[in-house]
Short mmCIF file of C-alpha atoms in Angstrom, two decimals:
data_model
loop_
_atom_site.label_atom_id
_atom_site.label_comp_id
_atom_site.label_asym_id
_atom_site.label_seq_id
_atom_site.Cartn_x
_atom_site.Cartn_y
_atom_site.Cartn_z
CA MET A 1 -31.45 -87.09 120.74
CA ARG A 2 -30.15 -83.99 118.93
CA ASP A 3 -26.76 -85.64 118.36
CA GLU A 4 -28.50 -88.64 116.79
CA GLN A 5 -30.48 -86.33 114.49
CA ARG A 6 -27.30 -84.57 113.41
CA LYS A 7 -25.59 -87.87 112.75
CA SER A 8 -28.51 -89.27 110.80
CA GLY A 9 -28.38 -86.27 108.44
CA LEU A 10 -24.77 -86.96 107.55
CA GLU A 11 -25.27 -90.72 107.39
CA ALA A 12 -27.17 -90.23 104.13
CA TYR A 13 -23.73 -89.85 102.51
CA ILE A 14 -22.54 -93.24 103.71
CA LYS A 15 -25.73 -95.32 103.83
CA ASP A 16 -24.82 -97.49 100.81
CA LEU A 17 -21.24 -98.09 101.97
CA VAL A 18 -20.09 -101.10 103.97
CA LEU A 19 -17.07 -100.16 106.07
CA THR A 20 -14.25 -102.72 106.11
CA GLY A 21 -12.13 -101.26 108.88
CA SER A 22 -9.39 -100.29 106.42
CA LEU A 23 -9.54 -96.49 106.26
CA LEU A 24 -7.70 -96.39 102.94
CA GLN A 25 -10.17 -98.79 101.32
CA ASP A 26 -13.19 -97.20 102.97
CA VAL A 27 -12.37 -93.62 101.97
CA GLY A 28 -11.58 -94.75 98.43
CA ALA A 29 -14.90 -96.57 98.23
CA PHE A 30 -16.62 -93.50 99.69
CA PHE A 31 -15.33 -91.17 96.95
CA LYS A 32 -16.06 -93.73 94.24
CA LEU A 33 -19.60 -94.15 95.58
CA HIS A 34 -20.13 -90.42 95.07
CA GLY A 35 -18.31 -90.29 91.73
CA ASP A 36 -15.67 -87.87 93.05
CA LEU A 37 -12.51 -89.40 91.63
CA ALA A 38 -10.78 -86.01 91.35
CA THR A 39 -10.87 -85.48 95.11
CA TRP A 40 -9.80 -89.08 95.68
CA ASP A 41 -6.79 -88.56 93.42
CA HIS A 42 -5.88 -85.40 95.35
CA THR A 43 -6.42 -87.24 98.66
CA LEU A 44 -3.98 -89.99 97.70
CA LYS A 45 -1.33 -87.40 96.83
CA VAL A 46 -1.86 -85.53 100.09
CA THR A 47 -1.69 -88.79 102.05
CA SER A 48 1.59 -89.77 100.45
CA HIS A 49 3.11 -86.37 101.28
CA ALA A 50 1.64 -86.33 104.79
CA VAL A 51 3.22 -89.67 105.72
CA ARG A 52 6.58 -88.64 104.26
CA ILE A 53 6.59 -85.22 105.93
CA ALA A 54 5.42 -86.69 109.25
CA ARG A 55 8.49 -88.92 109.31
CA LEU A 56 10.73 -85.95 108.52
CA TYR A 57 9.40 -84.01 111.51
CA ASP A 58 8.99 -86.81 114.06
CA VAL A 59 5.19 -86.81 113.86
CA ASP A 60 3.09 -89.99 114.01
CA PRO A 61 2.83 -91.06 110.34
CA MET A 62 -0.22 -93.28 110.97
CA LYS A 63 -2.17 -90.36 112.40
CA ALA A 64 -0.98 -88.15 109.54
CA GLU A 65 -2.29 -90.76 107.11
CA GLN A 66 -5.67 -90.75 108.85
CA ALA A 67 -5.99 -86.96 108.76
CA ALA A 68 -4.90 -86.77 105.12
CA LEU A 69 -7.30 -89.49 103.99
CA LEU A 70 -10.23 -87.71 105.63
CA HIS A 71 -9.36 -84.03 105.16
CA ASP A 72 -11.55 -83.47 102.07
CA ILE A 73 -14.35 -86.02 102.52
CA SER A 74 -16.93 -83.23 102.69
CA ASN A 75 -16.26 -82.46 99.03
CA VAL A 76 -18.96 -84.98 98.16
CA ILE A 77 -21.52 -82.51 99.56
CA PRO A 78 -22.65 -79.88 97.04
CA VAL A 79 -21.36 -76.45 98.04
CA SER A 80 -24.93 -75.16 97.79
CA LEU A 81 -25.76 -77.41 100.77
CA PHE A 82 -22.72 -76.56 102.91
CA LEU A 83 -24.46 -73.99 105.12
CA GLU A 84 -27.56 -76.12 105.63
CA THR A 85 -25.51 -79.23 106.38
CA ALA A 86 -23.22 -77.36 108.75
CA HIS A 87 -26.15 -75.98 110.73
CA GLU A 88 -27.78 -79.41 110.89
CA ALA A 89 -24.49 -80.86 112.15
CA GLY A 90 -24.25 -78.24 114.89
CA ILE A 91 -21.21 -76.52 113.40
CA LYS A 92 -20.65 -72.90 114.35
CA VAL A 93 -20.57 -70.90 111.12
CA LEU A 94 -18.85 -67.51 111.14
CA ASP A 95 -20.18 -64.48 109.26
CA GLU A 96 -17.28 -64.65 106.80
CA GLU A 97 -18.12 -68.31 106.14
CA HIS A 98 -21.72 -67.40 105.35
CA ALA A 99 -20.30 -65.08 102.68
CA TYR A 100 -17.99 -67.81 101.29
CA PRO A 101 -19.41 -71.23 102.28
CA ARG A 102 -16.74 -73.26 100.44
CA ILE A 103 -14.34 -72.66 103.34
CA ILE A 104 -16.64 -74.62 105.68
CA HIS A 105 -15.51 -77.87 104.09
CA GLN A 106 -12.69 -78.29 106.62
CA LYS A 107 -15.16 -78.14 109.52
CA LEU A 108 -17.59 -80.46 107.76
CA SER A 109 -14.80 -82.96 107.07
CA ARG A 110 -13.92 -83.00 110.76
CA VAL A 111 -17.49 -83.85 111.78
CA MET A 112 -17.84 -86.47 109.03
CA ALA A 113 -14.54 -88.09 110.05
CA GLU A 114 -15.82 -88.40 113.59
CA GLN A 115 -19.43 -89.39 112.95
CA LEU A 116 -19.15 -91.46 109.77
CA PHE A 117 -15.70 -93.02 110.02
CA GLY A 118 -15.46 -93.31 113.81
CA VAL A 119 -12.31 -91.21 114.30
CA ASP A 120 -12.05 -89.99 117.90
CA ASP A 121 -8.44 -88.79 118.11
CA PRO A 122 -8.55 -85.02 118.88
CA GLN A 123 -5.16 -84.48 117.21
CA VAL A 124 -6.39 -85.96 113.93
CA LEU A 125 -9.76 -84.19 114.08
CA ASP A 126 -8.25 -80.78 114.90
CA ALA A 127 -5.78 -81.05 112.01
CA ILE A 128 -8.61 -81.86 109.59
CA ALA A 129 -10.60 -78.88 110.88
CA CYS A 130 -7.80 -76.41 110.06
CA HIS A 131 -6.13 -78.03 107.06
CA THR A 132 -7.07 -75.13 104.75
CA THR A 133 -6.61 -72.10 107.02
CA LEU A 134 -4.43 -73.39 109.85
CA ARG A 135 -5.05 -71.75 113.25
CA ALA A 136 -3.30 -69.73 115.92
CA LYS A 137 -0.97 -71.82 118.10
CA ALA A 138 -1.05 -74.62 115.53
CA THR A 139 0.69 -77.82 116.56
CA ARG A 140 3.44 -79.43 114.53
CA PHE A 141 0.93 -82.10 113.54
CA ASP A 142 -1.47 -79.40 112.28
CA LYS A 143 1.33 -77.92 110.19
CA VAL A 144 2.33 -81.28 108.69
CA VAL A 145 -1.22 -81.97 107.47
CA PHE A 146 -1.67 -78.34 106.36
CA ILE A 147 1.52 -78.24 104.31
CA ALA A 148 0.99 -81.73 102.84
CA ASP A 149 -2.26 -80.42 101.37
CA LYS A 150 -0.34 -77.57 99.69
CA VAL A 151 2.67 -79.46 98.32
CA ALA A 152 0.30 -81.98 96.73
CA TRP A 153 -1.13 -79.36 94.39
CA ASP A 154 -0.35 -79.67 90.70
CA HIS A 155 0.63 -76.84 88.33
CA ALA A 156 3.67 -75.79 90.35
CA GLU A 157 4.93 -74.00 87.23
CA GLU A 158 2.03 -71.58 87.66
CA HIS A 159 2.74 -71.09 91.36
CA ALA A 160 6.46 -70.61 91.92
CA TYR A 161 6.00 -70.30 95.67
CA LEU A 162 5.01 -74.00 95.80
CA ASN A 163 8.48 -75.05 94.71
CA GLU A 164 9.94 -72.88 97.45
CA ILE A 165 7.61 -74.52 99.98
CA ARG A 166 8.61 -78.00 98.84
CA GLN A 167 12.30 -77.18 99.10
CA LEU A 168 11.92 -75.71 102.59
CA VAL A 169 9.96 -78.76 103.77
CA ASP A 170 12.61 -81.15 102.44
CA GLU A 171 15.39 -79.08 104.05
CA GLY A 172 13.79 -79.26 107.48
CA HIS A 173 12.23 -75.79 107.66
CA LEU A 174 8.56 -76.58 108.27
CA ASP A 175 7.63 -73.26 109.89
CA GLN A 176 9.29 -71.29 107.10
CA ALA A 177 7.39 -73.34 104.53
CA VAL A 178 4.10 -72.68 106.29
CA LEU A 179 4.84 -68.95 106.47
CA VAL A 180 5.67 -68.79 102.76
CA TYR A 181 2.16 -70.02 102.02
CA LEU A 182 0.45 -67.83 104.63
CA ASN A 183 2.34 -64.76 103.38
CA HIS A 184 1.41 -65.60 99.80
CA VAL A 185 -2.28 -65.67 100.69
CA TRP A 186 -1.96 -62.49 102.75
CA ASN A 187 -0.25 -60.66 99.90
CA GLN A 188 -3.04 -61.75 97.53
CA ARG A 189 -5.82 -60.65 99.89
CA GLY A 190 -7.01 -57.89 97.56
CA LYS A 191 -7.69 -60.44 94.82
CA LEU A 192 -9.27 -63.20 96.91
CA LYS A 193 -12.90 -63.66 97.89
CA LEU A 194 -11.90 -64.38 101.47
CA VAL A 195 -8.84 -64.52 103.68
CA HIS A 196 -10.21 -66.44 106.64
CA SER A 197 -9.75 -65.02 110.14
CA SER A 198 -8.17 -68.31 111.25
CA LEU A 199 -5.46 -67.92 108.61
CA ILE A 200 -4.87 -64.31 109.64
CA GLN A 201 -4.56 -65.38 113.28
CA ALA A 202 -2.27 -68.28 112.38
CA ARG A 203 0.01 -65.98 110.39
CA ALA A 204 0.06 -63.31 113.11
CA TYR A 205 0.95 -65.86 115.78
CA MET A 206 3.74 -67.43 113.73
CA LEU A 207 5.20 -64.02 112.88
CA GLU A 208 5.13 -63.08 116.57
CA GLN A 209 6.95 -66.28 117.44
CA LYS A 210 9.46 -65.73 114.66
CA GLU A 211 10.06 -62.13 115.69
CA ALA A 212 10.55 -63.12 119.33
CA ALA A 213 13.31 -65.52 118.26
CA GLU A 214 14.94 -63.07 115.84
CA ASP A 215 18.40 -61.62 116.01
CA PRO A 216 18.10 -58.48 118.20
CA ALA A 217 19.44 -56.16 115.50
CA LYS A 218 16.96 -57.45 112.95
CA ARG A 219 14.12 -57.28 115.47
CA ASN A 220 14.93 -53.65 116.27
CA LEU A 221 15.09 -52.73 112.59
CA ARG A 222 11.74 -54.40 111.98
CA ARG A 223 10.24 -52.43 114.87
CA MET A 224 11.57 -49.18 113.36
CA PHE A 225 9.81 -49.94 110.10
CA GLN A 226 6.60 -50.85 111.86
CA HIS A 227 6.83 -47.43 113.48
CA MET A 228 7.44 -45.90 110.05
CA ASP A 229 4.27 -47.49 108.67
CA TRP A 230 2.27 -46.38 111.71
CA SER A 231 3.57 -42.82 111.28
CA ASN A 232 2.60 -42.79 107.62
CA HIS A 233 -0.93 -43.81 108.54
CA GLN A 234 -1.08 -41.06 111.18
CA ILE A 235 -0.28 -38.51 108.49
CA LEU A 236 -2.85 -40.03 106.12
CA GLU A 237 -5.52 -39.60 108.78
CA VAL A 238 -4.74 -35.90 109.17
CA LEU A 239 -4.68 -35.31 105.41
CA ASP A 240 -8.01 -37.11 105.09
CA ARG A 241 -9.54 -34.99 107.79
CA GLU A 242 -8.00 -31.53 107.28
CA GLN A 243 -7.02 -31.23 103.59
CA PRO A 244 -4.33 -28.52 103.95
CA GLU A 245 -4.11 -25.77 101.36
CA GLY A 246 -1.63 -25.95 98.50
CA ASP A 247 0.43 -29.00 97.66
CA ARG A 248 3.55 -28.60 99.82
CA VAL A 249 2.50 -31.20 102.39
CA ILE A 250 1.39 -33.66 99.71
CA LYS A 251 4.64 -33.23 97.79
CA LEU A 252 6.75 -33.76 100.89
CA PHE A 253 4.79 -36.83 101.95
CA ALA A 254 5.02 -38.19 98.39
CA HIS A 255 8.80 -37.73 98.58
CA ILE A 256 8.99 -39.73 101.82
CA LEU A 257 6.98 -42.60 100.36
CA SER A 258 8.77 -42.54 97.03
CA ALA A 259 12.14 -42.70 98.79
CA GLU A 260 10.94 -45.75 100.72
CA ALA A 261 9.92 -47.43 97.44
CA ILE A 262 13.22 -46.54 95.77
CA TRP A 263 15.37 -47.91 98.56
CA ILE A 264 13.51 -51.20 98.94
CA SER A 265 13.83 -51.66 95.16
CA ARG A 266 17.58 -51.13 95.44
CA ILE A 267 17.87 -53.60 98.31
CA GLU A 268 15.88 -56.17 96.33
CA GLY A 269 18.02 -55.59 93.25
CA LYS A 270 15.04 -54.41 91.22
CA ARG A 271 14.83 -51.59 88.71
CA VAL A 272 13.85 -48.31 90.34
CA GLN A 273 10.65 -46.97 88.82
CA ALA A 274 9.65 -44.26 91.30
CA ALA A 275 10.77 -40.63 91.01
CA VAL A 276 12.52 -39.05 93.98
CA TRP A 277 10.11 -36.10 93.89
CA PRO A 278 7.00 -37.41 92.12
CA ASP A 279 4.55 -34.91 90.60
CA HIS A 280 0.76 -34.81 90.55
CA MET A 281 0.15 -37.34 93.29
CA GLN A 282 -3.27 -37.36 94.90
CA LEU A 283 -4.20 -38.53 98.38
CA GLU A 284 -5.44 -41.87 97.06
CA ASP A 285 -2.08 -42.40 95.29
CA LEU A 286 -0.32 -41.83 98.61
CA ARG A 287 -2.61 -44.25 100.39
CA ILE A 288 -1.79 -46.97 97.85
CA LEU A 289 1.94 -46.28 98.14
CA VAL A 290 1.80 -46.50 101.94
CA SER A 291 0.18 -49.94 101.66
CA GLU A 292 2.61 -51.17 99.00
CA ASN A 293 5.66 -50.01 100.97
CA ARG A 294 4.40 -51.65 104.14
CA ASP A 295 3.92 -54.98 102.35
CA ARG A 296 7.30 -54.85 100.63
CA PHE A 297 9.27 -54.05 103.78
CA SER A 298 7.27 -56.59 105.78
CA CYS A 299 8.05 -59.34 103.26
CA TYR A 300 11.70 -58.30 103.24
CA PHE A 301 12.02 -58.60 107.00
CA ASP A 302 10.18 -61.92 106.95
CA GLU A 303 12.77 -63.39 104.60
CA VAL A 304 16.09 -61.62 105.24
CA THR A 305 18.69 -63.24 107.49
CA PRO A 306 20.99 -61.34 109.87
CA GLU A 307 23.88 -62.25 107.59
CA GLN A 308 22.11 -60.81 104.53
CA LEU A 309 21.58 -57.53 106.35
CA ARG A 310 25.37 -57.16 106.25
CA GLN A 311 25.90 -58.27 102.66
CA PRO A 312 26.54 -55.08 100.61
CA VAL A 313 24.28 -54.28 97.67
CA THR A 314 25.33 -52.25 94.67
CA TYR A 315 22.97 -49.69 93.13
CA VAL A 316 22.98 -46.68 90.83
CA THR A 317 21.56 -43.33 91.91
CA GLY A 318 19.37 -41.12 89.75
CA ALA A 319 22.47 -39.09 88.92
CA GLY A 320 24.20 -42.20 87.57
CA ALA A 321 26.68 -42.70 90.42
CA GLU A 322 27.28 -46.28 91.58
CA TYR A 323 27.55 -47.12 95.27
CA THR A 324 27.80 -50.23 97.41
CA THR A 325 26.15 -50.16 100.86
CA GLU A 326 25.09 -52.67 103.49
CA PRO A 327 21.31 -53.08 103.75
CA VAL A 328 21.42 -52.37 107.48
CA ASP A 329 22.78 -48.87 106.74
CA ILE A 330 20.26 -48.30 103.95
CA LEU A 331 17.43 -49.25 106.29
CA MET A 332 18.70 -46.88 108.98
CA HIS A 333 18.83 -44.11 106.37
CA VAL A 334 15.25 -44.77 105.21
CA ALA A 335 13.91 -44.65 108.77
CA LEU A 336 15.81 -41.47 109.69
CA HIS A 337 15.01 -39.81 106.35
CA GLY A 338 11.30 -40.37 106.91
CA SER A 339 11.42 -39.05 110.48
CA TYR A 340 13.23 -35.89 109.36
CA HIS A 341 10.69 -35.06 106.66
CA ARG A 342 7.71 -35.94 108.83
CA GLY A 343 9.01 -33.25 111.17
CA GLN A 344 8.90 -30.82 108.26
CA ILE A 345 5.33 -31.88 107.51
CA ALA A 346 4.43 -31.16 111.14
CA SER A 347 5.86 -27.63 110.79
CA LEU A 348 3.91 -27.01 107.57
CA LEU A 349 0.68 -28.15 109.21
CA ARG A 350 1.24 -25.87 112.21
CA MET A 351 1.70 -22.94 109.83
CA GLU A 352 -1.86 -23.62 108.65
CA GLU A 353 -3.05 -23.95 112.26
CA ILE A 354 -3.61 -27.70 111.81
CA SER A 355 -2.58 -29.94 114.69
CA PRO A 356 0.02 -32.39 113.35
CA PRO A 357 -0.07 -36.05 114.31
CA ALA A 358 2.21 -37.23 117.09
CA THR A 359 4.57 -39.59 115.25
CA ASP A 360 7.35 -39.89 117.83
CA TYR A 361 8.58 -43.44 118.30
CA ILE A 362 7.60 -43.42 121.97
CA GLN A 363 4.00 -42.61 120.96
CA TYR A 364 4.00 -45.69 118.74
CA VAL A 365 5.31 -47.88 121.58
CA ARG A 366 2.73 -46.50 124.01
CA GLN A 367 -0.19 -47.29 121.71
CA LEU A 368 1.17 -50.85 121.35
CA GLU A 369 1.22 -51.16 125.14
CA ARG A 370 -2.37 -49.93 125.34
CA LYS A 371 -3.46 -52.61 122.84
CA GLU A 372 -1.81 -55.31 124.93
#
């Protein structure tokens, strides 16, 4: 009885529509019935890309067409009614979705596809339900529908990453294309209303899979820099809690972080803006720099190839001398440089009778094992 009540609530959106059995015609008529020609135009573009991409990656193009045609059908529902409609349809709504209801549209579209258009294929329904955020352990079919939705967007000139995604898709690198988008969203998280937990989980899972398949040398370097970021946060915690006298610890920590920023700029071929020994930095400045450095090195490791790690880069020091060095050696220097100076910070803290954080690499590995 409850299922019939839920269905009858959604059927109000299709009551004046006579289904023909042709999904293309029926979805088109559905959007026209509700006066939503903009979403219909977008849907046609997504469908065209979904079928093409499905064929590229040996995925059923007919199922891809179904999922693409139905992925945004909930757009006919006013956003102001999303929460109410979702609850009536028996959809589990997360706390984050209560705060930003627009994201529920992918779940609503799934239910509408099943109840209003008679779709019962779990593969199609699951892809619709994660077409905006993706999900952990996403299937290839999920990724095809997900990325078709992104490459169909207009205004690529305003979003350069879309051109990169399109090129990767056409060259046969579906996972890389998906990660470019997920990383873009992650890097914009401070500016967005919501980065959905499903997207975070999808990105984390794909990065884990990518790291597991990485060249051992690159994987070890990445782990060293994850340890570096963890160590920086350990120091931040102590400085937050203890606030040592004078500025020697702050200056030394600022030097570590500034050196990290300088070297990643040199590797990326960008102009160096940071000073080697920056003045007048406050704890909040250091916290921001820790976050920025983590994101920059993380993005670098996501994109760099083992071959590129051995391609020398040329840079100019603050004294004006020009050098050419392989990135792998630069990265080793940055990691060892930070460890050396963190040892000095530990000594300075002990002189003030403050217990320093344990930042040894083995401590980092042990806390990872405890989490697992």
